[in-house]
Amino acid sequence: MSLKALPIPPIPEETARVARAVFPHGNVFMQMRDTLGTIYTDEAFADLFPIHGQPAFAPWRLALVTIFQFMEGLTDRQAADAVRDRLAWKYALSLEVTDVGFNHTVLSEFRSRLVAGQAEQRLLDLLLERCREGGWLKARGRQRTDSTHILAKIRSLSRTLRVAQTMVYVLNVLSEVAPDWVRTHVPIEWVQRYAQRLEEERLPKEEQERTQYANQVGADGWMLLDALQAPCAPDWLKTLPAVTTLHTVWEQQFEAREQGGQWRKEPALPAAQLIASPYDLDARNGKKRSTFWTGYKVHFTQTCDEDAPQLITAVQTTAAPLSDEGMICAIHADLAEKELLPDQHLVDSGYVTIANLVQSQSDSGVDLVGPTLKTHWYQAETGYDLSHFSIDWETKTVTCPQGQINSSWTPIQREGKSLMQVRFSQTDCKGCPSRTSCTGTTRRTLTLHSKEQTQALLAARQREHTNAFKDTYRHRAGIEGTHSQAVRAMGLRRSRYIGLRKTHLSHIAIATAVNVIQLTCWLRGEVPEQTRISPFKRIMQQAA
């Protein structure tokens, strides 16, 4: 399809008349059109369409329908039907009451164009530009970030079921693209093993029998790979993504062919790096405290100034195992590109590291506000922690609370980081009256980061105990409400699509939908609700 960019038409008179008669006070879709306009134009997506060919349905309309679709958690077919039968949608899309809309497959094609052109970010960025023009969004305020887990659109598979399901997957792909080759090279007994749906309940339960089953599947996989690598096999079969997936999974789960190709007791890689399913190669196994899942993780960054609407400004979608602390630089780079860096960035302890505290301030001028990770040493609670020691960086001298000077200052490397190890004399520590408050060994040892990082850590820990910190940090909690809204109303928790890029597109669309709702509510004068208090707690607070 080609793009014939046309000016945005006005709302048809009949559509406007009927819509205002039915909704005299408007609704979110009508208010969006009246206050924000159409947000998008055809020119914004012109590079995604060819010059010649059948004219495409207006991209600005498809972009809006995509946002509306996620606002209400609709499928493509339901969204296409809503364009035909929802009066408020016709109002927002400048369509006649009698307009018949489009086939639902157009939405999938539009999303594919966005992903192929790496243009999914435009859905959010164009709305943010409109908000900036309207004075509803400004840089250098206060923003907050938090992450939540995303379930991939796949089954969670055990190791044994994963390799068996990989065989099913590759055999089905080969049967579609090369049926004659499959009939010639695949043993008939494989039909019994791989033609039916595989379930965990049907697999052997005893460990020895389960290992035998896994080795049988492994032998079948090696046989199939040998047949595909044979000189007589078509070259294009060897490069199929499904064949590559089979080879990768077998390398991860089985010993090398030269070593017998048997089932490994443990995979070759950590669980976080293993292919979790042949159907979604980007999904990974993740763990956060007591939560285990297979899929992804999304980070929402949102404004939280009290005199402006709370708008999501940045969205990052990552593999499930990627830690929060590694995302601060990416988030700040994204915000800097949009000229939306905040003065204060509120985060939980998962994002706060010594390096992030320093780098956020030095590179972006952002004050990273959040609780630092607590040390597990008993000195932090009842004894002498690092804050009780005086450090002279020029002379490399550390003075303990009892006035003793360190006996050594040694540069060390630990996990790729340059650190300083400071030791005190055993003689000084042995007779110290405060020894039990300082160390449980014969002498105290301190491990220091660089001067800038150590000073930043001490300042952050000191700030945590102030009332100003508590007053500022309370604004972070609202991001969890945003996650709840996206999960409950828009299906954020489970990905609709396969793969990281398509999943990220859905997160961008959800964030944009949340912003539309937040902005229209704010313009109507509605303020975010406070944390709900149970009736029991409320009356007890009143009694107190």
Coordinates of N, CA and C in Angstrom, one line a residue, residues 165-177 182 194 242-243:
Q165 N 9.7 -29.9 22.8 CA 8.8 -28.9 22.1 C 9.6 -28.2 20.9
T166 N 10.9 -28.1 21.1 CA 11.8 -27.6 20.0 C 11.8 -28.5 18.8
M167 N 11.8 -29.8 19.1 CA 11.7 -30.8 18.0 C 10.3 -30.6 17.3
V168 N 9.3 -30.5 18.1 CA 7.9 -30.3 17.5 C 7.9 -29.1 16.6
Y169 N 8.5 -28.0 17.1 CA 8.5 -26.7 16.4 C 9.3 -26.9 15.1
V170 N 10.5 -27.4 15.1 CA 11.3 -27.4 13.9 C 10.7 -28.4 12.8
L171 N 10.1 -29.5 13.3 CA 9.5 -30.5 12.4 C 8.2 -29.8 11.7
N172 N 7.5 -29.1 12.5 CA 6.3 -28.4 11.9 C 6.7 -27.4 10.8
V173 N 7.8 -26.6 11.1 CA 8.3 -25.6 10.2 C 8.8 -26.3 8.9
L174 N 9.6 -27.4 9.1 CA 10.1 -28.1 7.9 C 9.0 -28.7 7.1
S175 N 7.9 -29.2 7.8 CA 6.8 -29.8 7.1 C 6.0 -28.7 6.2
E176 N 6.1 -27.5 6.6 CA 5.4 -26.5 5.8 C 6.2 -26.0 4.6
V177 N 7.6 -25.9 4.8 CA 8.4 -25.3 3.7 C 9.0 -26.4 2.9
V182 N 10.9 -33.8 4.3 CA 10.5 -34.4 5.5 C 10.1 -35.8 5.3
Y194 N 6.2 -36.9 18.2 CA 6.2 -35.5 18.1 C 4.9 -34.9 17.3
A242 N 14.4 -21.7 12.3 CA 14.0 -22.8 13.1 C 15.2 -23.8 13.3
V243 N 15.9 -24.1 12.2 CA 17.1 -25.0 12.3 C 18.2 -24.4 13.2

